mmCIF file of C-alpha atoms in Angstrom:
data_model
loop_
_atom_site.group_PDB
_atom_site.id
_atom_site.type_symbol
_atom_site.label_atom_id
_atom_site.label_comp_id
_atom_site.label_asym_id
_atom_site.label_seq_id
_atom_site.Cartn_x
_atom_site.Cartn_y
_atom_site.Cartn_z
ATOM 1 C CA MET J 84 -15.752 -13.604 12.400
ATOM 2 C CA THR J 85 -12.750 -13.100 14.941
ATOM 3 C CA SER J 86 -8.839 -13.751 14.247
ATOM 4 C CA SER J 87 -8.212 -17.459 14.329
ATOM 5 C CA ILE J 88 -5.312 -17.422 17.036
ATOM 6 C CA ALA J 89 -4.689 -15.462 19.999
ATOM 7 C CA ASP J 90 -2.426 -12.820 20.117
ATOM 8 C CA THR J 91 0.717 -14.910 21.252
ATOM 9 C CA SER J 92 2.791 -11.655 21.685
ATOM 10 C CA ALA J 93 0.529 -10.348 24.568
ATOM 11 C CA GLY J 94 2.786 -8.984 27.327
ATOM 12 C CA LEU J 95 5.705 -8.686 24.995
ATOM 13 C CA GLN J 96 6.594 -5.071 23.505
ATOM 14 C CA ALA J 97 6.070 -5.778 19.237
ATOM 15 C CA ALA J 98 8.102 -3.685 17.223
ATOM 16 C CA GLY J 99 5.165 -2.628 15.839
ATOM 17 C CA THR J 100 1.736 -3.741 13.753
ATOM 18 C CA VAL J 101 1.506 -4.492 10.323
ATOM 19 C CA LEU J 102 -1.441 -5.670 8.404
ATOM 20 C CA VAL J 103 -0.625 -7.586 5.332
ATOM 21 C CA THR J 104 -3.348 -8.496 2.495
ATOM 22 C CA GLY J 105 -2.736 -11.466 0.353
ATOM 23 C CA ALA J 106 -0.923 -13.097 3.013
ATOM 24 C CA SER J 107 -1.556 -16.915 2.330
ATOM 25 C CA ARG J 108 1.293 -17.389 -0.120
ATOM 26 C CA GLY J 109 3.889 -15.795 -2.230
ATOM 27 C CA LEU J 110 5.063 -12.386 -1.512
ATOM 28 C CA GLY J 111 2.348 -11.787 1.045
ATOM 29 C CA ARG J 112 3.420 -14.618 3.128
ATOM 30 C CA ALA J 113 6.957 -13.999 3.064
ATOM 31 C CA LEU J 114 6.529 -10.161 3.952
ATOM 32 C CA ALA J 115 4.389 -11.386 7.031
ATOM 33 C CA GLU J 116 7.214 -13.930 7.903
ATOM 34 C CA PHE J 117 9.909 -11.404 7.741
ATOM 35 C CA TYR J 118 7.909 -9.005 9.982
ATOM 36 C CA ALA J 119 7.085 -11.840 12.424
ATOM 37 C CA ALA J 120 10.602 -12.941 12.892
ATOM 38 C CA ASP J 121 11.355 -9.445 13.395
ATOM 39 C CA GLY J 122 9.149 -8.946 16.656
ATOM 40 C CA TRP J 123 6.325 -7.107 14.993
ATOM 41 C CA ARG J 124 2.721 -8.082 15.716
ATOM 42 C CA VAL J 125 1.059 -9.483 12.305
ATOM 43 C CA ILE J 126 -2.386 -9.058 11.127
ATOM 44 C CA ALA J 127 -2.327 -11.960 8.092
ATOM 45 C CA CYS J 128 -5.177 -11.074 5.866
ATOM 46 C CA ILE J 129 -6.195 -14.320 3.782
ATOM 47 C CA ARG J 130 -9.583 -15.172 2.070
ATOM 48 C CA LYS J 131 -10.491 -18.239 4.203
ATOM 49 C CA VAL J 132 -9.456 -18.720 7.770
ATOM 50 C CA SER J 133 -9.868 -22.042 7.931
ATOM 51 C CA SER J 134 -8.172 -23.960 11.028
ATOM 52 C CA GLU J 135 -5.928 -22.416 14.105
ATOM 53 C CA LYS J 136 -2.512 -21.122 12.993
ATOM 54 C CA ALA J 137 0.552 -21.694 15.521
ATOM 55 C CA ASP J 138 2.672 -19.201 13.836
ATOM 56 C CA GLY J 139 2.023 -16.160 16.137
ATOM 57 C CA MET J 140 0.013 -14.056 13.246
ATOM 58 C CA LEU J 141 -3.267 -12.821 13.753
ATOM 59 C CA TYR J 142 -5.468 -13.995 10.536
ATOM 60 C CA HIS J 143 -8.157 -12.304 9.485
ATOM 61 C CA PRO J 144 -10.438 -13.337 6.702
ATOM 62 C CA LEU J 145 -10.589 -10.577 4.057
ATOM 63 C CA ASP J 146 -11.702 -11.038 0.115
ATOM 64 C CA VAL J 147 -10.169 -7.832 -1.574
ATOM 65 C CA SER J 148 -12.690 -8.417 -4.111
ATOM 66 C CA ASP J 149 -15.581 -7.801 -2.025
ATOM 67 C CA ALA J 150 -16.291 -4.363 -0.506
ATOM 68 C CA ALA J 151 -18.685 -5.715 2.478
ATOM 69 C CA SER J 152 -15.486 -7.760 3.416
ATOM 70 C CA ILE J 153 -13.498 -4.742 3.268
ATOM 71 C CA GLU J 154 -15.781 -3.048 5.581
ATOM 72 C CA ALA J 155 -16.044 -6.101 8.007
ATOM 73 C CA LEU J 156 -12.647 -6.103 8.859
ATOM 74 C CA GLY J 157 -12.183 -2.430 9.534
ATOM 75 C CA LYS J 158 -15.189 -3.161 12.253
ATOM 76 C CA ARG J 159 -12.862 -6.279 13.533
ATOM 77 C CA LEU J 160 -10.227 -4.058 13.785
ATOM 78 C CA GLU J 161 -11.791 -1.001 15.406
ATOM 79 C CA GLY J 162 -9.735 0.698 17.978
ATOM 80 C CA LYS J 163 -6.971 -1.138 17.063
ATOM 81 C CA ALA J 164 -3.547 0.727 16.124
ATOM 82 C CA ILE J 165 -1.666 -0.310 12.872
ATOM 83 C CA ASP J 166 1.370 1.251 11.909
ATOM 84 C CA VAL J 167 1.857 -0.202 8.287
ATOM 85 C CA VAL J 168 -0.812 -1.583 5.943
ATOM 86 C CA ILE J 169 0.752 -3.295 3.030
ATOM 87 C CA ASN J 170 -1.602 -3.456 -0.093
ATOM 88 C CA ASN J 171 -0.330 -6.924 -1.460
ATOM 89 C CA ALA J 172 -3.068 -8.722 -2.770
ATOM 90 C CA ALA J 173 -3.293 -8.747 -6.568
ATOM 91 C CA VAL J 174 -4.365 -10.837 -9.547
ATOM 92 C CA ARG J 175 -3.062 -10.923 -12.765
ATOM 93 C CA GLY J 176 -6.062 -11.674 -15.259
ATOM 94 C CA ASP J 177 -5.770 -12.759 -19.012
ATOM 95 C CA ILE J 178 -2.463 -12.396 -20.476
ATOM 96 C CA GLY J 179 -3.508 -12.931 -24.072
ATOM 97 C CA GLY J 180 -3.535 -9.605 -25.324
ATOM 98 C CA LEU J 181 -6.485 -7.537 -26.858
ATOM 99 C CA ALA J 182 -7.674 -10.412 -28.902
ATOM 100 C CA SER J 183 -8.390 -12.028 -25.884
ATOM 101 C CA LEU J 184 -9.368 -9.462 -23.491
ATOM 102 C CA LYS J 185 -12.736 -9.597 -21.857
ATOM 103 C CA ALA J 186 -14.870 -7.292 -19.895
ATOM 104 C CA ASP J 187 -15.443 -9.286 -16.828
ATOM 105 C CA ASP J 188 -11.736 -10.394 -16.338
ATOM 106 C CA PHE J 189 -10.790 -6.836 -17.048
ATOM 107 C CA MET J 190 -12.979 -5.143 -14.464
ATOM 108 C CA GLU J 191 -12.159 -7.880 -11.897
ATOM 109 C CA VAL J 192 -8.554 -7.192 -12.247
ATOM 110 C CA MET J 193 -9.204 -3.518 -11.648
ATOM 111 C CA ARG J 194 -11.131 -4.272 -8.770
ATOM 112 C CA VAL J 195 -8.997 -6.277 -6.895
ATOM 113 C CA ASN J 196 -5.716 -4.326 -8.022
ATOM 114 C CA ALA J 197 -6.498 -0.750 -8.013
ATOM 115 C CA LEU J 198 -10.283 -0.141 -6.496
ATOM 116 C CA ALA J 199 -9.309 -2.401 -3.314
ATOM 117 C CA PRO J 200 -6.206 -0.926 -1.911
ATOM 118 C CA LEU J 201 -8.266 2.510 -1.766
ATOM 119 C CA LEU J 202 -10.952 0.961 -0.067
ATOM 120 C CA ILE J 203 -8.603 -0.539 2.364
ATOM 121 C CA ALA J 204 -6.780 2.649 2.830
ATOM 122 C CA ARG J 205 -10.186 4.618 3.793
ATOM 123 C CA THR J 206 -11.335 2.007 6.098
ATOM 124 C CA LEU J 207 -8.110 1.505 8.066
ATOM 125 C CA ARG J 208 -7.317 5.346 8.108
ATOM 126 C CA PRO J 209 -8.399 5.461 11.790
ATOM 127 C CA ASN J 210 -6.299 2.278 12.472
ATOM 128 C CA LEU J 211 -3.204 4.573 11.148
ATOM 129 C CA LEU J 212 -3.712 7.487 12.718
ATOM 130 C CA ALA J 213 -3.563 5.511 16.289
ATOM 131 C CA GLY J 214 -0.110 3.714 14.883
ATOM 132 C CA GLN J 215 2.849 5.098 15.345
ATOM 133 C CA ARG J 216 4.546 4.595 11.498
ATOM 134 C CA LYS J 217 1.124 5.689 9.697
ATOM 135 C CA LEU J 218 2.325 3.904 6.256
ATOM 136 C CA VAL J 219 0.715 2.481 3.641
ATOM 137 C CA VAL J 220 2.503 0.681 0.677
ATOM 138 C CA ASN J 221 0.893 -0.471 -2.415
ATOM 139 C CA ILE J 222 2.653 -3.451 -4.181
ATOM 140 C CA SER J 223 2.642 -2.314 -7.560
ATOM 141 C CA SER J 224 4.449 -3.450 -10.503
ATOM 142 C CA ARG J 225 6.874 -1.802 -12.936
ATOM 143 C CA ALA J 226 4.444 -3.623 -15.731
ATOM 144 C CA GLY J 227 2.052 -0.379 -14.552
ATOM 145 C CA SER J 228 4.892 2.244 -15.361
ATOM 146 C CA LEU J 229 4.070 4.538 -18.764
ATOM 147 C CA ALA J 230 7.964 5.434 -18.905
ATOM 148 C CA GLU J 231 9.211 1.574 -18.104
ATOM 149 C CA GLY J 232 6.620 -0.702 -18.261
ATOM 150 C CA THR J 233 6.967 -2.102 -21.945
ATOM 151 C CA LEU J 234 10.822 -1.935 -22.392
ATOM 152 C CA ASP J 235 11.521 -5.452 -21.989
ATOM 153 C CA ASP J 236 8.783 -7.833 -23.134
ATOM 154 C CA ASP J 237 5.715 -7.913 -25.175
ATOM 155 C CA ASP J 238 3.004 -9.772 -22.907
ATOM 156 C CA GLY J 239 -0.444 -8.610 -23.418
ATOM 157 C CA ASP J 240 -1.486 -7.913 -19.779
ATOM 158 C CA TYR J 241 -3.786 -5.311 -20.830
ATOM 159 C CA ALA J 242 -5.794 -5.521 -17.691
ATOM 160 C CA TYR J 243 -3.060 -5.919 -15.132
ATOM 161 C CA ARG J 244 -0.851 -3.286 -16.767
ATOM 162 C CA CYS J 245 -3.424 -0.873 -16.637
ATOM 163 C CA SER J 246 -4.762 -1.750 -13.306
ATOM 164 C CA LYS J 247 -0.970 -1.263 -11.829
ATOM 165 C CA ALA J 248 -0.759 2.393 -13.409
ATOM 166 C CA ALA J 249 -4.201 2.982 -12.134
ATOM 167 C CA LEU J 250 -2.926 1.895 -8.288
ATOM 168 C CA ASN J 251 0.046 4.484 -8.831
ATOM 169 C CA MET J 252 -2.423 7.430 -9.421
ATOM 170 C CA ALA J 253 -4.010 6.246 -6.419
ATOM 171 C CA THR J 254 -0.941 6.208 -4.507
ATOM 172 C CA VAL J 255 -0.237 10.014 -5.494
ATOM 173 C CA LYS J 256 -4.041 10.791 -4.560
ATOM 174 C CA LEU J 257 -3.591 8.942 -1.243
ATOM 175 C CA ALA J 258 -0.272 10.796 -0.480
ATOM 176 C CA GLN J 259 -1.831 14.217 -1.382
ATOM 177 C CA ASP J 260 -5.173 13.289 0.761
ATOM 178 C CA PHE J 261 -3.452 11.880 3.887
ATOM 179 C CA GLN J 262 -0.267 13.831 4.076
ATOM 180 C CA HIS J 263 -2.257 16.132 6.367
ATOM 181 C CA ASP J 264 -2.848 13.450 8.792
ATOM 182 C CA GLY J 265 0.822 12.501 8.502
ATOM 183 C CA ILE J 266 0.267 9.276 6.864
ATOM 184 C CA THR J 267 2.782 8.093 4.291
ATOM 185 C CA VAL J 268 1.440 6.255 0.974
ATOM 186 C CA VAL J 269 4.022 4.816 -1.415
ATOM 187 C CA SER J 270 4.062 2.502 -4.469
ATOM 188 C CA MET J 271 6.682 -0.247 -4.392
ATOM 189 C CA HIS J 272 7.609 -2.573 -7.104
ATOM 190 C CA PRO J 273 8.543 -5.974 -6.042
ATOM 191 C CA GLY J 274 10.571 -7.272 -8.974
ATOM 192 C CA TRP J 275 9.981 -10.060 -11.653
ATOM 193 C CA ILE J 276 9.529 -12.628 -8.576
ATOM 194 C CA ARG J 277 9.369 -16.517 -8.936
ATOM 195 C CA SER J 278 6.023 -16.783 -7.675
ATOM 196 C CA GLU J 279 2.416 -18.322 -8.723
ATOM 197 C CA MET J 280 1.653 -15.314 -10.810
ATOM 198 C CA GLY J 281 5.478 -14.377 -11.551
ATOM 199 C CA GLY J 282 5.786 -18.175 -13.195
ATOM 200 C CA PRO J 283 9.182 -20.049 -13.008
ATOM 201 C CA ASP J 284 11.063 -17.887 -15.461
ATOM 202 C CA ALA J 285 11.019 -14.806 -13.285
ATOM 203 C CA VAL J 286 14.494 -13.540 -12.050
ATOM 204 C CA VAL J 287 13.891 -12.530 -8.411
ATOM 205 C CA ASP J 288 13.496 -14.868 -5.447
ATOM 206 C CA VAL J 289 10.583 -14.620 -3.256
ATOM 207 C CA ALA J 290 12.193 -14.008 -0.232
ATOM 208 C CA GLU J 291 15.108 -11.645 -1.907
ATOM 209 C CA SER J 292 12.148 -9.378 -2.841
ATOM 210 C CA ALA J 293 10.641 -9.746 0.551
ATOM 211 C CA GLN J 294 13.534 -8.576 2.555
ATOM 212 C CA GLY J 295 14.348 -5.985 0.002
ATOM 213 C CA LEU J 296 10.670 -4.447 0.602
ATOM 214 C CA LYS J 297 10.952 -4.900 3.995
ATOM 215 C CA THR J 298 14.113 -2.795 4.302
ATOM 216 C CA LEU J 299 12.815 -0.055 2.045
ATOM 217 C CA ILE J 300 9.268 0.040 4.279
ATOM 218 C CA ASP J 301 11.310 0.190 7.718
ATOM 219 C CA THR J 302 13.467 3.391 6.288
ATOM 220 C CA THR J 303 10.437 5.182 4.640
ATOM 221 C CA THR J 304 9.417 8.242 5.923
ATOM 222 C CA MET J 305 7.263 11.111 4.941
ATOM 223 C CA ALA J 306 9.704 12.440 2.393
ATOM 224 C CA ALA J 307 8.882 9.519 0.311
ATOM 225 C CA THR J 308 5.303 10.177 0.178
ATOM 226 C CA GLY J 309 3.484 9.570 -3.429
ATOM 227 C CA SER J 310 7.041 7.760 -4.640
ATOM 228 C CA PHE J 311 7.430 4.677 -6.685
ATOM 229 C CA ARG J 312 10.487 2.681 -6.049
ATOM 230 C CA ALA J 313 11.755 -0.893 -6.707
ATOM 231 C CA TYR J 314 12.668 -3.451 -3.726
ATOM 232 C CA ASP J 315 16.351 -2.801 -4.422
ATOM 233 C CA GLY J 316 15.843 0.823 -3.552
ATOM 234 C CA LYS J 317 16.105 2.325 -7.463
ATOM 235 C CA THR J 318 13.460 5.084 -7.969
ATOM 236 C CA VAL J 319 10.892 3.486 -10.717
ATOM 237 C CA SER J 320 9.966 5.993 -13.232
ATOM 238 C CA TRP J 321 5.817 6.570 -13.537
#
């Protein structure tokens, strides 16, 4: 399957090309829209491309829980330069704590939140090498911080917290592996955002988080590779 729309920016000089996973709603959608508004060519990855879009983005089907879907994305994008890859797609899983933890649910959360970003980074490595910025951004969470993740709540969230801690380790390992290619890899915490995952009691607006993340992403250099920072620029402890 090819992109659902033509590249409406053909003939124009884009600021760069950014790929965003989980771009159908919430934070991923907001990030995609901010980049499109700023003149970037946006590759918006969503689970199902069902209709023509008129917003100037390039839509590609991607199920991050399916390794074959990730490989198919790589084949469709073969030879295309990508400046920034934002691994945003994630699931929360069970929040009931140890008593309600189920093996299948736990493994699915790990597959989506920790394994998929690794597979996507590996698959799109050639595209990043062809780009100018050469940046991988893993949208992590303070909930995955061993130092800070349990300071202010007592939610169960075993799967989600473990998956984000694993994603942070993946960031460090990728930063080491990709450094000789000039590819920067970072983890970023979007804040507790009011979204389907964050819920109505969250304290950060989606647009505020997305704008803060974009500002941080746009100023990130190789000096920051392997780091973990929040949308407001503050360092998050591992």
